[in-house]
XYZ file of C-alpha atoms in Angstrom:
744
model
C -57.239 54.728 -22.174
C -56.122 51.380 -21.691
C -54.885 49.031 -23.845
C -54.094 45.438 -24.791
C -51.085 43.429 -24.393
C -50.512 40.193 -25.827
C -47.833 37.488 -25.697
C -46.666 34.548 -27.418
C -46.169 31.593 -25.264
C -45.281 28.083 -26.163
C -47.736 25.355 -24.383
C -47.913 21.598 -24.909
C -45.882 22.096 -28.139
C -48.550 24.967 -29.248
C -47.895 28.341 -29.597
C -50.935 30.388 -27.491
C -52.000 33.873 -27.326
C -52.408 35.139 -24.686
C -54.288 38.895 -24.372
C -54.124 40.788 -20.754
C -56.248 43.496 -20.383
C -54.101 46.670 -18.615
C -55.164 49.624 -16.915
C -53.121 52.350 -17.118
C -51.533 54.040 -13.769
C -52.525 57.107 -13.401
C -48.943 59.596 -12.764
C -49.199 60.218 -9.075
C -49.108 64.256 -9.187
C -48.800 65.082 -5.559
C -45.484 62.425 -5.246
C -44.190 64.652 -8.780
C -44.553 68.056 -7.035
C -43.025 66.804 -3.690
C -40.098 65.829 -6.094
C -39.674 68.615 -7.573
C -39.696 70.840 -4.413
C -37.182 68.906 -2.780
C -34.817 68.879 -5.776
C -35.494 73.073 -6.271
C -34.389 73.415 -2.571
C -31.222 70.452 -2.775
C -30.211 72.613 -5.959
C -30.863 76.531 -3.661
C -28.837 74.856 -1.409
C -25.976 73.922 -3.316
C -25.831 77.331 -5.192
C -25.639 78.601 -1.559
C -22.998 76.504 0.023
C -21.037 77.366 -3.109
C -21.723 80.596 -2.556
C -21.255 80.839 1.188
C -17.656 78.740 1.317
C -16.079 80.860 -1.053
C -13.489 79.743 -3.119
C -13.578 76.721 -1.691
C -15.591 74.849 -4.731
C -13.527 77.015 -6.910
C -9.841 76.155 -5.636
C -10.889 72.464 -5.490
C -8.454 70.926 -7.667
C -5.674 72.435 -6.112
C -6.718 73.787 -2.466
C -9.187 72.031 0.724
C -11.062 73.469 3.123
C -9.811 75.102 6.306
C -6.657 76.092 7.951
C -4.731 72.950 7.156
C -3.413 71.485 10.526
C -6.375 68.502 11.710
C -7.585 68.909 7.882
C -4.596 66.895 6.680
C -4.524 64.432 9.630
C -7.904 63.822 8.893
C -7.509 63.792 5.032
C -4.816 61.322 6.803
C -7.221 58.708 8.291
C -9.720 58.279 4.862
C -6.488 56.988 3.540
C -5.389 55.129 6.118
C -8.677 53.243 6.263
C -8.667 52.066 2.540
C -4.693 51.005 3.396
C -5.192 49.225 7.093
C -8.072 47.069 4.825
C -6.696 46.109 1.761
C -2.465 46.673 2.594
C -2.046 44.290 5.478
C 0.864 43.935 5.265
C 1.382 47.034 6.076
C -0.738 47.933 8.966
C -3.871 47.304 10.698
C -7.362 48.971 11.516
C -6.761 49.128 15.726
C -3.197 48.954 15.550
C -1.338 51.697 13.128
C 2.167 50.534 12.084
C 2.887 53.759 10.299
C 3.375 56.298 13.177
C 5.053 56.494 16.305
C 7.161 53.573 14.547
C 8.457 51.137 14.920
C 5.931 50.629 17.886
C 3.161 51.999 16.532
C 0.371 52.990 18.217
C -3.439 51.743 19.050
C -5.920 53.648 17.186
C -9.329 54.049 16.846
C -10.466 52.384 13.663
C -13.848 54.266 12.771
C -13.354 57.992 14.012
C -16.056 59.054 11.474
C -17.007 55.864 9.287
C -19.615 57.643 7.330
C -16.236 59.996 5.838
C -14.071 56.995 5.676
C -16.153 54.514 3.367
C -17.499 57.189 1.073
C -13.592 57.874 1.123
C -13.614 54.147 0.129
C -16.111 54.480 -2.694
C -14.898 57.048 -4.174
C -10.637 56.900 -3.986
C -10.488 54.915 -7.436
C -11.706 58.008 -9.301
C -10.988 60.710 -7.590
C -7.446 62.195 -5.884
C -7.982 62.305 -1.750
C -8.239 66.050 -1.098
C -10.806 66.420 -3.534
C -13.170 63.910 -1.690
C -12.710 65.752 0.843
C -13.465 69.175 0.007
C -16.347 66.602 -1.785
C -16.947 65.300 1.540
C -16.995 68.924 3.230
C -19.098 70.731 1.208
C -21.943 68.144 1.195
C -21.998 68.557 5.268
C -23.744 72.075 4.556
C -25.652 70.551 1.518
C -27.234 67.794 3.106
C -27.351 69.223 6.728
C -29.355 72.273 5.183
C -31.953 69.900 3.397
C -32.435 67.719 6.443
C -33.383 70.600 8.948
C -35.254 71.925 6.245
C -37.079 68.631 5.926
C -37.416 68.129 9.569
C -39.124 72.103 9.887
C -40.766 71.099 7.134
C -42.551 68.649 8.818
C -43.227 70.288 12.369
C -44.480 73.787 10.577
C -45.587 72.549 7.222
C -44.114 75.919 6.048
C -41.617 75.226 2.997
C -40.493 79.090 3.286
C -39.801 79.191 6.773
C -38.404 75.809 6.405
C -36.057 76.888 4.070
C -34.308 79.312 6.275
C -34.191 77.366 9.347
C -31.978 74.817 7.152
C -29.771 77.784 6.682
C -29.536 78.475 10.214
C -28.609 75.318 11.191
C -25.671 74.362 8.387
C -24.077 77.604 8.102
C -24.207 78.403 11.721
C -20.650 79.941 12.671
C -20.384 76.753 14.638
C -20.094 74.499 11.300
C -18.170 77.016 9.716
C -15.622 77.102 12.505
C -15.337 73.396 13.242
C -14.513 73.101 9.473
C -11.637 74.790 9.459
C -9.758 71.662 10.794
C -12.030 69.249 12.489
C -13.612 66.855 9.544
C -16.230 64.750 12.516
C -17.367 67.610 13.990
C -18.353 69.112 10.597
C -20.006 66.438 9.953
C -23.654 67.361 10.716
C -25.579 66.713 8.301
C -27.261 63.405 9.877
C -28.074 65.292 13.144
C -31.513 66.529 11.394
C -32.520 63.510 10.187
C -32.071 61.881 13.243
C -33.700 64.273 15.031
C -36.903 64.179 12.140
C -37.795 60.421 12.583
C -37.344 60.775 16.860
C -40.319 63.278 16.197
C -41.901 61.100 14.158
C -42.118 58.186 16.299
C -43.472 60.608 19.115
C -46.193 62.399 17.127
C -47.099 59.177 14.574
C -46.083 56.292 16.704
C -45.789 52.319 14.393
C -42.596 50.828 13.934
C -41.379 52.054 10.745
C -40.157 55.734 12.117
C -38.238 54.583 15.530
C -36.474 52.111 12.803
C -35.375 54.511 10.322
C -34.530 56.930 13.286
C -32.763 54.152 14.403
C -30.271 53.903 10.754
C -29.718 57.877 11.230
C -28.879 57.552 14.447
C -26.027 54.900 13.079
C -24.852 57.562 11.021
C -24.679 60.335 13.486
C -22.149 58.158 14.948
C -20.304 57.219 12.027
C -19.888 60.987 11.469
C -18.329 61.623 15.039
C -18.375 59.751 18.335
C -18.745 62.404 20.662
C -22.211 63.652 18.422
C -23.741 59.917 18.572
C -23.254 60.764 22.773
C -25.159 64.047 22.048
C -27.898 62.507 20.369
C -28.100 59.842 22.815
C -28.790 62.422 25.325
C -31.241 63.650 22.937
C -33.149 60.679 22.384
C -33.826 60.314 25.594
C -35.028 64.146 26.187
C -37.163 62.838 23.159
C -38.704 59.464 24.949
C -39.555 61.694 27.913
C -41.392 63.675 25.438
C -43.254 60.495 23.978
C -44.574 60.050 27.769
C -45.605 63.614 28.214
C -47.138 63.721 24.902
C -49.353 60.244 25.488
C -50.425 61.473 29.073
C -51.540 64.898 27.284
C -53.637 62.594 25.325
C -55.184 61.126 28.237
C -53.940 58.014 26.778
C -53.957 54.979 29.598
C -50.930 54.779 31.537
C -50.112 51.625 30.943
C -50.625 50.971 27.710
C -49.117 54.038 26.286
C -45.978 53.002 28.266
C -45.883 49.380 26.594
C -46.247 51.269 23.127
C -43.743 53.683 23.818
C -40.875 50.701 25.354
C -41.593 48.781 22.034
C -40.727 52.289 19.583
C -37.785 52.818 21.658
C -36.468 49.632 21.984
C -36.747 49.474 17.576
C -34.782 52.761 18.019
C -32.121 51.327 20.727
C -31.610 47.839 19.057
C -30.990 49.229 15.235
C -29.105 51.655 16.823
C -26.748 49.346 18.975
C -26.677 46.443 16.296
C -24.882 49.267 14.300
C -23.095 51.429 16.597
C -21.245 48.590 18.473
C -19.004 47.266 15.687
C -17.938 51.436 15.147
C -16.973 51.133 18.838
C -16.126 48.053 20.422
C -13.077 48.566 20.151
C -13.453 52.367 22.307
C -15.365 50.394 24.613
C -12.771 47.868 25.309
C -10.644 50.806 26.309
C -12.702 52.435 27.950
C -13.444 49.996 30.720
C -9.414 49.312 30.636
C -7.407 49.959 33.321
C -5.420 51.864 30.739
C -8.150 54.270 28.868
C -6.195 56.295 27.477
C -9.161 57.826 25.739
C -10.520 59.542 29.047
C -9.161 63.510 28.832
C -7.228 65.448 31.842
C -9.971 66.964 33.849
C -8.599 70.245 33.025
C -9.041 69.855 29.025
C -12.785 69.820 29.321
C -12.504 73.056 31.420
C -10.821 74.526 28.775
C -12.742 72.800 25.733
C -16.116 74.037 27.270
C -17.411 76.752 25.974
C -17.569 80.669 26.997
C -21.367 82.390 27.755
C -20.154 84.930 25.941
C -19.171 83.365 23.445
C -23.100 82.681 22.317
C -23.181 86.455 21.459
C -20.040 86.940 19.736
C -19.605 87.167 15.781
C -17.381 84.680 14.252
C -13.534 85.242 13.737
C -14.251 84.640 10.125
C -16.747 87.194 9.676
C -15.264 89.117 6.917
C -16.479 92.742 8.781
C -16.742 92.274 12.279
C -13.778 89.694 12.860
C -10.468 92.023 13.101
C -12.904 93.114 16.320
C -13.731 89.834 17.640
C -10.826 88.305 17.859
C -9.700 90.483 20.789
C -12.265 88.566 22.918
C -11.136 85.131 21.593
C -7.719 85.343 22.206
C -8.995 85.591 26.062
C -10.477 82.170 26.145
C -8.604 79.324 26.986
C -9.788 77.131 24.192
C -8.385 76.471 20.475
C -9.767 79.112 18.078
C -11.894 76.961 15.838
C -13.426 75.277 19.646
C -14.392 79.017 20.598
C -16.682 79.863 18.512
C -20.971 79.646 18.842
C -22.541 82.481 17.652
C -26.451 82.265 17.679
C -27.065 85.483 15.675
C -29.281 88.235 17.376
C -31.511 87.810 14.434
C -32.172 84.368 15.487
C -32.080 85.306 18.534
C -34.388 87.348 18.776
C -36.975 84.743 16.386
C -36.312 82.432 18.982
C -38.076 84.256 21.524
C -40.848 85.900 18.845
C -41.463 81.902 18.928
C -41.447 80.762 22.786
C -43.570 83.574 23.410
C -46.421 83.470 20.494
C -46.702 80.276 20.395
C -45.705 79.131 24.563
C -48.670 77.149 25.098
C -47.409 74.705 21.678
C -45.844 71.318 22.895
C -43.504 70.999 20.384
C -42.536 74.631 20.775
C -41.772 74.219 24.945
C -39.381 70.908 24.122
C -37.602 72.528 21.245
C -37.170 75.281 23.658
C -36.455 72.960 26.669
C -33.659 71.181 24.430
C -32.058 74.105 23.169
C -31.118 75.928 26.338
C -29.924 72.021 27.871
C -27.873 72.029 25.248
C -26.845 74.925 24.748
C -25.915 75.232 29.272
C -24.307 71.699 28.816
C -21.947 73.064 26.505
C -20.487 75.458 28.695
C -18.924 72.488 30.779
C -18.555 72.091 34.451
C -18.325 75.415 35.449
C -19.493 78.772 34.019
C -16.739 80.792 32.298
C -17.552 84.053 31.205
C -15.614 86.377 29.098
C -12.496 83.835 29.650
C -13.164 84.118 33.458
C -15.071 81.558 35.745
C -17.396 83.159 36.967
C -17.846 82.916 41.077
C -20.533 82.907 42.904
C -18.449 83.466 46.269
C -15.020 84.031 46.789
C -12.694 80.618 45.565
C -16.037 79.138 44.775
C -17.211 78.643 40.703
C -20.784 78.417 39.741
C -21.677 74.457 38.874
C -23.477 73.383 36.107
C -25.545 70.395 34.907
C -22.745 69.049 32.915
C -20.749 68.074 36.449
C -23.809 65.580 36.950
C -24.031 64.272 32.927
C -20.277 63.431 33.929
C -20.804 61.411 36.405
C -24.217 59.577 35.337
C -23.879 59.014 31.094
C -21.694 56.076 30.048
C -18.729 57.108 27.907
C -19.405 60.952 28.558
C -16.383 61.133 30.273
C -14.299 60.623 27.092
C -16.134 63.619 25.329
C -13.281 66.231 25.198
C -14.492 68.871 23.140
C -17.212 69.604 25.539
C -18.251 72.695 23.744
C -19.631 70.306 20.532
C -22.597 69.940 22.868
C -24.009 72.944 21.022
C -24.418 71.401 17.871
C -27.710 70.110 18.742
C -28.986 73.338 20.630
C -27.885 75.149 16.605
C -30.659 72.475 15.373
C -32.993 73.821 18.524
C -32.131 77.487 17.259
C -33.171 76.451 13.885
C -36.425 74.515 14.917
C -37.633 77.458 16.821
C -36.966 80.398 13.586
C -38.960 77.630 11.910
C -42.033 78.296 14.437
C -41.213 81.717 14.675
C -41.765 82.516 10.600
C -44.556 79.985 9.850
C -45.669 82.108 12.064
C -44.961 85.594 10.465
C -45.533 83.999 7.117
C -48.989 83.170 8.159
C -50.001 86.463 8.251
C -48.176 88.782 6.028
C -49.580 86.980 2.766
C -49.301 89.883 0.637
C -45.485 90.829 1.969
C -44.660 87.411 2.298
C -41.700 87.370 -0.523
C -40.513 90.628 1.003
C -39.771 89.358 4.615
C -38.125 85.789 4.034
C -35.319 87.874 1.954
C -34.968 90.156 4.657
C -34.932 87.778 7.266
C -32.715 85.699 4.867
C -30.204 88.229 4.268
C -30.091 89.515 7.966
C -29.342 86.251 9.306
C -26.827 85.579 6.534
C -25.469 88.756 7.010
C -24.262 87.786 10.588
C -23.273 84.128 9.620
C -21.020 85.345 6.718
C -17.723 84.124 6.671
C -16.302 84.993 2.980
C -14.000 84.386 1.690
C -13.443 80.917 3.528
C -9.949 80.009 3.736
C -8.165 77.094 2.258
C -5.035 75.587 2.208
C -2.467 74.448 -0.558
C -2.942 70.396 -0.532
C 0.251 70.557 -3.027
C 2.750 67.665 -1.544
C 6.943 68.094 -2.097
C 8.340 66.339 -5.225
C 10.990 64.319 -3.043
C 7.899 62.152 -1.492
C 6.365 61.774 -4.354
C 9.612 60.053 -5.451
C 10.403 58.024 -2.330
C 6.704 56.554 -2.885
C 7.743 55.410 -6.559
C 9.680 52.431 -5.057
C 8.456 49.417 -3.326
C 10.751 48.909 -0.479
C 9.583 49.425 3.095
C 12.188 51.369 5.444
C 11.137 54.766 7.546
C 10.768 58.538 8.332
C 12.525 60.591 10.650
C 11.276 63.816 10.235
C 12.590 67.001 12.154
C 10.989 68.994 13.616
C 9.181 66.082 15.336
C 6.681 65.690 18.215
C 8.029 65.612 22.059
C 5.042 64.968 23.514
C 2.709 62.031 21.254
C 0.365 64.864 20.750
C 1.797 67.107 18.578
C 3.660 66.450 14.838
C 3.085 69.125 11.978
C 0.305 67.636 10.261
C 2.057 67.972 6.686
C 4.008 65.346 7.799
C 0.880 62.987 7.717
C -0.256 64.110 4.654
C 2.477 63.392 2.680
C 2.441 60.035 4.359
C -0.960 59.481 1.826
C 1.803 59.513 -0.885
C 4.732 57.781 -0.097
C 3.038 55.115 2.598
C 6.677 54.795 5.129
C 6.274 54.566 8.106
C 7.147 57.618 10.589
C 9.557 58.250 13.510
C 7.102 59.643 16.104
C 3.688 60.892 14.852
C 0.164 62.727 16.180
C -2.639 61.209 18.367
C -5.167 63.193 20.024
C -5.494 60.340 22.708
C -2.546 58.332 23.201
C -0.797 55.959 25.628
C 1.654 57.292 28.070
C 4.504 55.415 26.638
C 4.075 56.171 22.977
C 7.197 58.105 22.772
C 9.500 55.627 24.301
C 11.183 55.081 21.562
C 12.397 58.793 20.734
C 13.042 58.972 24.104
C 15.163 56.428 25.038
C 16.771 55.748 21.935
C 20.345 56.860 21.658
C 21.086 59.466 18.622
C 17.189 59.412 18.265
C 16.454 60.850 21.061
C 19.596 63.563 20.329
C 17.706 64.166 16.897
C 14.218 64.605 18.299
C 14.711 66.692 21.244
C 17.588 69.275 19.391
C 20.405 67.927 21.314
C 18.888 68.783 24.811
C 19.442 65.839 26.014
C 22.650 64.933 24.093
C 23.896 62.979 27.204
C 21.639 59.942 29.303
C 23.014 57.347 31.981
C 24.235 55.565 28.258
C 27.048 55.911 27.304
C 28.242 56.108 23.395
C 29.858 57.967 21.376
C 26.587 59.069 19.113
C 29.511 59.948 16.421
C 30.272 56.324 15.876
C 27.290 54.409 16.881
C 25.233 56.851 15.252
C 25.041 55.059 11.468
C 24.038 51.946 13.401
C 21.633 52.775 15.235
C 19.719 54.371 12.142
C 20.819 50.968 9.963
C 19.743 48.690 12.804
C 15.647 50.606 12.953
C 15.614 50.883 8.837
C 15.617 54.900 9.120
C 16.893 55.340 5.651
C 16.212 59.079 5.422
C 16.440 61.976 8.398
C 14.555 64.877 6.547
C 14.720 68.236 8.198
C 12.536 71.033 7.605
C 14.176 74.375 7.280
C 11.361 76.449 8.006
C 9.952 75.192 10.938
C 13.505 74.758 12.699
C 15.640 77.386 14.063
C 19.192 78.668 13.268
C 20.499 76.789 16.355
C 17.922 73.973 15.749
C 18.950 73.140 12.262
C 23.102 73.778 13.237
C 22.478 70.827 15.855
C 21.187 68.636 13.480
C 23.844 69.393 10.867
C 26.559 69.041 12.710
C 25.358 65.723 14.320
C 24.560 64.101 11.100
C 27.051 65.034 8.949
C 29.542 63.961 11.405
C 27.258 60.218 12.031
C 26.442 59.936 8.219
C 29.543 61.313 7.002
C 27.602 62.834 3.902
C 26.375 65.920 2.572
C 22.853 66.138 2.549
C 20.002 66.662 -0.324
C 18.790 70.105 -0.517
C 15.446 71.140 -2.076
C 15.693 74.856 -1.269
C 12.390 75.432 -2.901
C 10.086 72.838 -0.461
C 12.499 73.764 2.169
C 14.104 70.512 2.810
C 17.545 68.996 3.471
C 17.236 65.317 3.445
C 20.146 62.944 4.492
C 19.993 60.052 3.212
C 21.048 56.711 5.358
C 24.002 54.374 3.115
C 23.449 50.792 3.736
C 25.897 49.555 6.437
C 26.570 45.115 6.199
C 25.252 43.942 9.866
C 28.336 42.643 11.069
C 29.828 46.341 10.731
C 26.809 47.631 12.855
C 28.669 49.008 16.212
C 26.752 47.218 19.737
C 23.728 50.153 20.971
C 21.992 49.964 24.193
C 18.599 51.433 24.494
C 16.114 52.567 27.177
C 12.640 50.358 27.828
C 10.472 50.270 30.040
C 10.411 51.094 34.108
C 12.876 54.244 34.303
C 11.851 57.574 35.239
C 12.763 60.503 33.975
C 16.252 62.299 33.524
C 17.926 64.195 35.951
C 20.728 66.406 36.578
C 22.606 65.188 39.134
C 25.927 67.635 39.787
C 26.370 67.498 35.966
C 25.887 63.162 35.978
C 22.963 62.246 33.843
C 20.834 60.312 36.328
C 17.719 58.302 36.263
C 15.644 56.552 39.397
C 13.538 52.614 38.406
C 10.806 51.191 40.418
C 10.903 47.749 40.910
C 11.915 46.937 37.328
C 13.213 48.067 34.406
C 14.458 46.930 30.903
C 17.696 47.448 28.472
C 17.775 46.751 25.078
C 20.933 45.834 23.581
C 21.577 45.075 19.730
C 24.747 43.101 18.901
C 25.714 42.484 15.340
C 26.993 38.910 15.974
C 26.952 36.610 19.371
C 29.539 37.714 21.320
C 30.855 37.981 25.656
C 30.719 41.324 27.070
C 30.372 43.091 30.563
C 28.104 45.658 31.437
C 29.052 48.324 33.728
C 27.098 51.387 35.347
C 27.075 52.895 38.351
C 23.949 52.769 41.017
C 22.538 53.985 44.804
C 19.741 52.517 46.444
C 16.684 54.589 47.774
C 17.069 54.897 51.448
C 17.974 51.511 52.570
C 19.801 48.248 51.274
C 18.204 46.356 47.841
C 18.945 43.882 46.372
C 19.759 43.974 42.836
C 19.302 41.216 40.062
C 20.002 41.426 36.524
C 18.639 38.875 33.807
C 18.442 37.658 30.202
C 15.472 36.382 29.320
C 14.574 34.145 32.126
C 18.814 33.542 32.467
C 20.140 35.720 36.043
C 22.864 36.739 34.902
C 24.284 39.237 38.330
C 23.379 39.466 42.094
C 24.413 42.283 44.153
C 23.666 44.259 47.425
C 23.189 47.989 46.423
C 23.185 50.863 49.710
C 22.224 53.816 49.579
C 26.022 54.706 48.565
C 27.387 54.570 45.318
C 28.033 51.330 43.982
C 29.914 50.250 41.231
C 28.319 47.222 39.113
C 29.867 44.672 36.491
C 27.836 41.820 35.225
C 28.851 39.470 32.402
C 26.921 39.329 29.990
C 26.208 37.063 26.588
C 24.597 38.989 23.560
C 22.863 37.063 20.885
C 23.041 37.948 17.543
C 19.951 40.575 17.132
C 18.484 42.814 20.041
C 18.841 41.226 23.757
C 16.165 42.313 27.004
C 18.068 42.918 30.100
C 15.986 42.707 33.028
C 17.097 44.835 36.256
C 14.539 43.682 39.381
C 14.791 44.559 42.626
C 13.871 42.238 44.827
C 12.791 44.349 47.949
C 10.828 46.533 45.497
C 10.077 50.091 45.340
C 8.888 52.628 47.881
C 7.236 56.025 48.059
C 8.685 59.284 49.548
C 5.843 60.802 50.468
C 5.458 57.445 52.764
C 8.375 57.948 54.643
C 7.510 59.781 57.375
C 10.974 61.218 57.860
C 11.489 62.817 54.494
C 8.864 64.894 54.686
C 8.483 64.266 51.230
C 5.864 64.876 48.546
C 7.141 62.474 45.841
C 4.760 59.617 44.733
C 7.196 57.892 42.675
C 7.526 54.076 43.461
C 11.456 53.862 43.605
C 14.350 51.609 44.177
C 17.632 52.721 42.781
C 19.306 55.395 40.465
C 21.557 54.077 37.364
C 23.933 56.074 36.130
C 27.125 55.428 33.387
C 25.800 52.480 32.042
C 28.598 51.033 29.335
C 29.351 48.084 27.518
C 32.588 46.575 26.905
């Protein structure tokens, strides 16, 4: 039915009537049906997510999914992004000043940019732990739907595609990583990127590679390791595109040109999007101080065991207790060990390969699945927790060794086992092909077959009830979060190696916003803990009294309060449930003697809190801290001793301008050397040091505040291993030892 539309418009002082004869638009019922189908599928995946992650959605106000630990760290990452952008007086995106106080640590700005951006958008309306849980749940819903779209495109069968979505999104791999590792949990954009890469092969044109590039950026914004894995998958698709075109008997040079244009578009879009996200990591990776590169032993540890493909998850409600015995044999972290394929999924995949062995798409997905499964096994084959040997003492090498040497930045990928995420997608696609064949020939029993197979897969993958952790924060941290003063906290027990800190401390920081002495970083520079290791009193508290004596000889009870005040550390917090009785007694005795005060006790939270009273600056005692260039502490007949290389530095803090004398005992390595002592550019003292004990007494003029004293050995240092008569394996660069540093 058509209709007239009349409009009035003034023109030249007259009102004229304009009539248009409009033909009504016809409704596109095909599109409406498609939207209805998609809506129904999404609703079902939402329902399944709520059920299969039970009780996560029902505890969203109080708990987060998983086992705390790294989950708390990831929540801090989301929070930190907002702080770094909007409170630049506190910290920045590339250097975290709120951890490892007072020096901070170089940080990765965008470890999971998608989740970081989503937090920024949602934070005005929802609490941090609620946003975290919502984003976590969405990885299942969107991941399942993306796989559904991919398999629906490949097979045309929506029932097969629906089950394929379950296989990918609710895999034990996903559930296991979801316990701790939020970036690794964010798998949802992988099937979308794969879909448009496959469309690039089959449909050509420029739209699909551009969209594939956008989804590749989203994969990179989920997890930077997944970016590398997806890049390798895109390379396989490129090879398949050449095969596809040659199989269609297209003219070689023409098809090569078309393929080059398509993947150039994909590459340009992808690269332009990921460069801002990864620029800082690329800079570090290309530097001589690439602390992002893990030790090779970590790669071996975090590779998959072959039997993990066939062992049900430890989260399985019926089988988990039995499989824990197997997982306890593996060297990796428990959440990284689980890669169960499922016997139903494996059987259906084999059926698809046999039934559709001539289908080039099935061949491609079979190759991709096997490729990523094998690469996830790492450099050598591990079987049941032990390396599989091809000969006595010779491991069976695997393809990862070649990729490690050839693929850019793969040497920065520590958790090699996560390659299996692409294999889970491959298995889901093969299941889709298998079911499309089965359902095609079983029309009358389609519903029964669909239901039985779905239930069997779900039964193998089941992880109910899924663990959750309380998101509660002790009231003490909320109280100090209400003041606007800027000061630091020292939490005990603190980390002692740069790679560990109780993750709850990181989460509590999202409320109080105060810098922490120490912290956590998965990758960190060697000197990240120099402040804790080399600063008197801080060192004794951090290391539980193990290094009570060092080469600096000071009365810690007398100077401890001055040191805490100097670095603006307002509170020392003891966590009773994490400290042994011996550690608690040691810390309490030192703090009570130093601060001359009783602590506040919060028994419901297990906290013992010491407040550091402010001292007038002129009343603060001078103190000495070791800086750069010192080797680890050694015990020489009961005397604390440190070697230095060709130069080292001390920091001397003084509350006033004064003249003082720096005294210490020293000893030269192997031959006489000349020691020069500088304050800034000013040479204070020169003395020849022999291979025998020598006392040094150097006058120093101290300015109010921090003074840096440089020790320089004019002749340089030597390695003991380079001197044949010493017959030593010591590779350190040594010049002199230093003992008994005192300031008078």
